[in-house]
XYZ file of C-alpha atoms in Angstrom:
385
model
C -61.677 -93.694 14.541
C -57.961 -94.136 13.891
C -58.475 -92.696 10.361
C -60.468 -89.743 11.808
C -57.661 -88.997 14.332
C -55.091 -88.953 11.480
C -57.216 -86.710 9.491
C -57.452 -84.166 12.350
C -53.690 -84.388 12.901
C -52.917 -83.740 9.201
C -55.262 -80.832 9.137
C -53.574 -79.232 12.225
C -50.098 -79.689 10.804
C -51.172 -78.223 7.509
C -52.612 -75.076 9.316
C -49.416 -74.612 11.237
C -47.280 -74.958 8.121
C -49.368 -72.257 6.563
C -49.409 -69.861 9.654
C -45.690 -70.205 10.773
C -44.265 -69.133 7.426
C -46.449 -65.955 7.508
C -45.219 -65.066 10.952
C -41.692 -65.550 9.894
C -42.174 -63.367 6.846
C -43.433 -60.573 9.030
C -40.091 -60.361 10.874
C -39.360 -58.108 13.943
C -41.596 -55.144 14.173
C -40.071 -51.694 13.443
C -39.466 -49.678 16.559
C -42.169 -46.941 17.159
C -41.491 -43.342 16.133
C -41.937 -40.723 18.567
C -42.068 -36.856 18.023
C -41.281 -34.331 20.839
C -44.943 -33.310 21.013
C -45.900 -37.033 21.464
C -43.353 -37.495 24.122
C -44.693 -34.607 26.207
C -48.224 -35.708 25.895
C -47.344 -39.184 27.089
C -45.289 -37.745 29.931
C -48.234 -35.528 30.975
C -50.569 -38.622 30.996
C -48.210 -40.802 32.830
C -47.203 -38.296 35.462
C -48.693 -38.875 38.958
C -47.452 -35.459 40.151
C -49.731 -33.751 37.550
C -52.658 -35.789 38.531
C -51.977 -34.906 42.222
C -51.739 -31.253 41.351
C -54.972 -31.372 39.546
C -56.600 -32.963 42.559
C -54.984 -30.411 44.768
C -56.823 -27.671 42.731
C -60.115 -29.286 43.197
C -59.463 -29.481 46.905
C -58.267 -25.979 47.247
C -61.390 -24.621 45.368
C -63.768 -26.537 47.593
C -61.950 -25.161 50.728
C -62.245 -21.641 49.386
C -65.856 -22.101 48.678
C -66.467 -23.549 52.098
C -64.588 -20.516 53.619
C -66.672 -18.009 51.433
C -69.828 -19.643 52.684
C -68.706 -18.895 56.350
C -67.846 -15.394 55.609
C -71.035 -14.757 53.860
C -72.929 -15.301 57.020
C -70.805 -12.669 58.905
C -70.046 -9.029 58.587
C -66.770 -8.299 56.751
C -64.352 -6.949 59.328
C -62.028 -4.002 58.922
C -58.301 -4.552 59.850
C -57.486 -4.194 63.554
C -57.738 -6.147 66.742
C -60.964 -4.671 67.929
C -63.234 -6.923 65.730
C -65.101 -10.013 66.883
C -62.295 -12.827 67.001
C -64.450 -15.340 65.263
C -65.070 -12.841 62.338
C -61.329 -12.159 62.141
C -60.613 -15.823 61.884
C -63.254 -16.484 59.269
C -62.123 -13.519 57.133
C -58.392 -14.432 57.257
C -59.554 -18.139 56.533
C -61.190 -16.992 53.271
C -58.148 -14.765 52.266
C -55.776 -17.711 52.918
C -58.170 -20.228 51.163
C -58.357 -17.966 48.123
C -54.552 -17.622 47.965
C -54.036 -21.454 48.327
C -56.452 -22.066 45.555
C -54.542 -19.637 43.077
C -51.284 -21.117 44.306
C -52.572 -24.684 43.381
C -53.640 -23.445 39.953
C -50.348 -22.008 39.336
C -48.559 -25.108 40.730
C -50.552 -27.375 38.391
C -49.508 -25.170 35.307
C -45.984 -25.113 36.524
C -45.777 -28.879 36.871
C -46.955 -29.339 33.356
C -44.250 -27.066 32.004
C -41.551 -28.555 34.191
C -42.365 -31.843 32.931
C -42.393 -30.699 29.311
C -39.001 -29.103 29.968
C -37.667 -32.399 31.424
C -38.950 -34.480 28.460
C -37.329 -31.722 26.099
C -33.997 -32.311 27.920
C -34.185 -36.123 27.936
C -35.258 -36.295 24.522
C -32.262 -34.446 23.174
C -30.009 -36.216 25.780
C -30.777 -39.445 23.945
C -29.843 -37.881 20.535
C -26.635 -36.395 21.972
C -25.728 -39.747 23.487
C -26.509 -41.374 20.153
C -24.220 -38.953 18.398
C -21.395 -39.812 21.114
C -21.848 -43.503 20.055
C -21.312 -42.510 16.353
C -18.232 -40.674 17.281
C -16.861 -43.490 19.205
C -17.614 -45.817 16.464
C -15.667 -43.655 13.957
C -12.897 -43.379 16.199
C -12.607 -47.309 16.691
C -12.856 -47.811 13.079
C -9.971 -45.367 12.360
C -7.863 -46.938 15.222
C -8.615 -50.532 13.914
C -7.458 -49.463 10.347
C -4.214 -48.085 11.882
C -3.577 -51.243 13.837
C -3.919 -53.365 10.688
C -1.319 -51.006 9.097
C 0.972 -51.223 12.108
C 0.792 -55.048 12.109
C 1.619 -55.109 8.427
C 4.563 -52.661 8.924
C 5.749 -54.736 11.926
C 5.579 -58.080 10.115
C 7.419 -56.786 7.141
C 10.273 -55.734 9.586
C 9.857 -51.973 9.089
C 8.169 -51.217 12.332
C 9.000 -51.780 16.070
C 7.090 -53.892 18.651
C 6.648 -50.617 20.626
C 4.859 -48.986 17.738
C 2.562 -51.998 17.437
C 1.837 -52.142 21.227
C 1.051 -48.556 20.925
C -1.504 -49.202 18.045
C -3.001 -52.055 19.965
C -3.567 -50.047 23.137
C -5.275 -47.304 21.047
C -7.699 -49.765 19.860
C -8.401 -51.144 23.232
C -8.974 -47.653 24.550
C -11.359 -46.932 21.643
C -13.265 -50.086 22.447
C -13.614 -49.233 25.998
C -14.657 -45.658 24.791
C -17.351 -47.107 22.484
C -18.683 -49.446 25.219
C -18.986 -46.574 27.661
C -20.604 -44.529 24.925
C -23.190 -47.297 24.385
C -23.819 -47.594 28.062
C -24.393 -43.850 28.426
C -26.883 -44.196 25.458
C -28.836 -47.106 27.115
C -29.072 -45.041 30.393
C -30.277 -42.091 28.441
C -33.048 -44.139 26.883
C -34.038 -45.737 30.095
C -34.356 -42.284 31.775
C -36.527 -41.032 28.855
C -38.694 -44.126 28.747
C -39.314 -44.014 32.472
C -40.531 -40.295 31.963
C -42.815 -40.840 29.033
C -44.364 -44.143 30.362
C -42.624 -46.704 27.990
C -41.118 -50.010 28.871
C -37.553 -49.466 29.773
C -36.205 -51.966 27.135
C -38.030 -50.045 24.299
C -36.004 -47.794 21.822
C -38.397 -45.749 20.011
C -37.038 -43.729 16.995
C -36.933 -40.006 18.073
C -37.826 -38.143 14.885
C -37.418 -34.516 15.943
C -34.077 -32.920 15.341
C -32.716 -30.126 17.468
C -33.629 -26.794 16.113
C -31.431 -23.965 17.503
C -32.842 -20.571 16.468
C -30.878 -17.517 17.146
C -31.632 -16.137 20.741
C -32.697 -12.427 20.437
C -32.542 -10.476 23.680
C -33.022 -6.660 23.616
C -32.619 -6.353 27.442
C -31.382 -8.898 29.851
C -32.732 -6.975 32.822
C -36.240 -6.942 31.217
C -35.962 -10.727 30.685
C -34.910 -11.142 34.344
C -38.011 -9.134 35.427
C -40.083 -11.205 33.050
C -38.844 -14.342 34.834
C -39.779 -12.853 38.393
C -43.159 -11.797 37.149
C -43.949 -15.312 35.653
C -42.370 -17.372 38.277
C -44.595 -19.767 40.332
C -42.058 -19.998 43.114
C -42.097 -16.156 43.444
C -45.825 -16.122 43.387
C -45.892 -18.527 46.204
C -43.477 -16.474 48.268
C -45.617 -13.377 47.492
C -48.731 -15.138 48.885
C -46.763 -16.365 51.836
C -45.822 -12.714 52.548
C -49.495 -11.721 52.125
C -50.542 -14.387 54.672
C -48.019 -12.961 57.250
C -49.484 -9.507 56.688
C -52.948 -10.754 57.231
C -52.095 -12.415 60.469
C -50.703 -9.097 61.431
C -53.808 -7.073 60.414
C -56.255 -9.758 61.826
C -54.325 -11.000 64.987
C -56.932 -13.393 66.318
C -56.731 -17.189 65.668
C -58.070 -20.289 67.416
C -56.317 -22.834 69.544
C -56.835 -26.563 69.441
C -60.052 -26.288 71.500
C -61.541 -23.602 69.253
C -60.911 -20.744 71.669
C -59.785 -17.290 70.469
C -55.984 -16.604 70.862
C -54.564 -13.145 70.267
C -51.110 -12.951 68.359
C -48.995 -10.309 69.679
C -47.786 -7.644 67.361
C -44.165 -7.700 68.446
C -43.807 -11.335 67.476
C -45.951 -11.502 64.358
C -44.152 -8.483 62.713
C -41.031 -10.440 62.368
C -43.002 -12.900 60.341
C -43.769 -10.375 57.769
C -40.072 -9.238 57.920
C -38.809 -12.753 57.291
C -41.200 -13.071 54.413
C -39.889 -9.802 52.819
C -36.209 -11.109 53.016
C -37.158 -14.462 51.540
C -38.908 -12.926 48.672
C -36.132 -10.565 48.003
C -33.516 -13.293 48.078
C -35.546 -15.465 45.703
C -36.055 -12.686 43.266
C -32.337 -11.958 43.150
C -31.540 -15.629 42.816
C -33.854 -16.036 39.963
C -32.508 -12.991 38.138
C -28.964 -14.360 38.520
C -30.039 -17.800 37.053
C -31.592 -15.982 34.028
C -28.445 -14.098 33.503
C -26.352 -17.172 33.955
C -28.556 -19.212 31.423
C -28.168 -16.387 28.863
C -24.506 -16.286 29.097
C -24.422 -20.212 28.906
C -26.562 -20.059 25.687
C -24.082 -17.483 24.208
C -21.120 -19.700 24.892
C -22.903 -22.632 23.256
C -23.584 -20.476 20.208
C -19.856 -19.761 19.969
C -18.917 -23.298 20.373
C -21.506 -24.305 17.752
C -20.158 -21.772 15.294
C -16.537 -23.059 15.973
C -17.630 -26.656 15.300
C -19.553 -25.749 12.126
C -16.270 -24.326 10.924
C -14.396 -27.440 11.960
C -16.917 -29.689 9.999
C -16.398 -27.601 6.914
C -12.504 -27.828 7.310
C -12.793 -31.631 7.915
C -15.029 -31.920 4.745
C -12.452 -29.954 2.711
C -9.655 -32.095 4.047
C -11.346 -35.260 3.245
C -12.143 -34.218 -0.324
C -8.517 -33.275 -0.847
C -7.253 -36.585 0.636
C -9.520 -38.534 -1.558
C -8.297 -36.861 -4.485
C -4.734 -37.545 -3.510
C -5.572 -41.048 -2.713
C -6.950 -41.603 -6.345
C -3.702 -40.521 -7.948
C -1.645 -42.425 -5.555
C -0.085 -39.725 -3.468
C -1.364 -40.926 -0.061
C -2.271 -44.318 1.385
C -5.678 -45.564 2.345
C -4.899 -44.885 5.944
C -4.930 -41.171 5.347
C -8.428 -41.462 4.011
C -9.714 -43.354 7.045
C -8.152 -40.774 9.332
C -9.820 -37.969 7.483
C -13.120 -39.752 7.471
C -12.867 -40.314 11.282
C -12.046 -36.665 11.829
C -15.042 -35.529 9.828
C -17.378 -38.018 11.739
C -16.066 -36.845 15.092
C -16.568 -33.192 14.129
C -20.078 -33.792 12.912
C -20.915 -35.884 16.047
C -19.483 -33.056 18.352
C -21.517 -30.407 16.416
C -24.741 -32.439 16.650
C -24.207 -32.976 20.471
C -23.650 -29.236 20.889
C -27.053 -28.419 18.911
C -28.800 -30.920 21.271
C -27.365 -29.190 24.320
C -28.215 -25.855 22.964
C -31.716 -26.947 22.088
C -32.393 -28.092 25.651
C -30.955 -24.872 27.199
C -33.150 -22.794 24.991
C -35.997 -24.711 26.341
C -34.749 -23.874 29.791
C -34.562 -20.321 29.014
C -38.197 -20.219 27.849
C -39.314 -21.922 31.096
C -37.403 -19.540 33.175
C -38.730 -16.391 31.230
C -42.347 -17.460 31.439
C -42.668 -18.531 27.763
C -44.257 -22.060 26.923
C -41.577 -24.680 26.577
C -43.586 -25.968 23.502
C -45.997 -23.641 22.091
C -48.229 -26.014 20.399
C -48.888 -27.938 23.485
C -50.545 -25.369 25.607
C -54.165 -26.340 24.842
C -53.615 -29.945 25.996
C -55.205 -30.595 29.236
C -54.059 -33.857 31.170
C -56.706 -33.523 33.877
C -59.874 -31.876 34.454
C -60.125 -29.524 37.574
C -62.466 -26.951 38.951
C -61.565 -23.399 38.196
């Protein structure tokens, strides 16, 4: 029995020795890669508001069907208070149920687009925050090198303690700047992960780069009108105005006991007037937002062009400094400074590209264009209609 026990133990130990090195050889798993399309699809599947909106469409469709069944058993009334109160109530009930169903469908489509827009913005916010980290790292590397030079100069007796303290303070500030950039980077990832349904500690590799195509607008007024025509919020206000008008045309309603109650014209007409004012104000506010977004995009385009020029200038300066360093005309410190300047310019340019890509997505959303063209056939939830 003892021999059998020893054999079993030796077999188990041998198995462990074979398995453990294999596990060690595998090493840590590479983080998953995530495209913008995949991120939007994940967010659609994980978003409870979209599922709720899909259920609201089903509910509104059933309510419309029930209202239509009631009307089908009655005569369709003409406008005016002389009709049978119960017929008036049934007819306006159908009109309102149909409008509610159409609003629910619009709301579902809008929620999908708004979530896609949010993913777009947070996706590039992560990449922009990553560029900020690179920029802070380049600045810290430059300042640390400058500190080494300052220390050497000070200990050789050619520098002052004030100069050394200034170099040390600059490094301390750069370290704090890098820490803040890394913290912002982590926060951007947490917000993104929460939106797309990933674990908060995950750090997927975002593979899509910001593509900033030139914005072509032939008529800003036409784009503003397009935004009004495609806006779900405007559509809802228009249906609210229709409902107020129906209540004016068909003034009968029912109280809590199911008894007919007549709405007076002098009171109900103000509901229509209020709805008209709300609709007009919303239209103007949306047009102004379109114009403001357009001018913000143009401003970012100018910034991007200026930063591209700055990058080219920094590249030329770095090439010149490297050539001078090879022949002994400048110290290594100047090369580090030129490298840091180029890295900072490149990071700033990349950040602006990310901001512009996100704002272009906002422009498409505002003007009724799909945020991401290739995602329109994706359906996150089934619904009637």
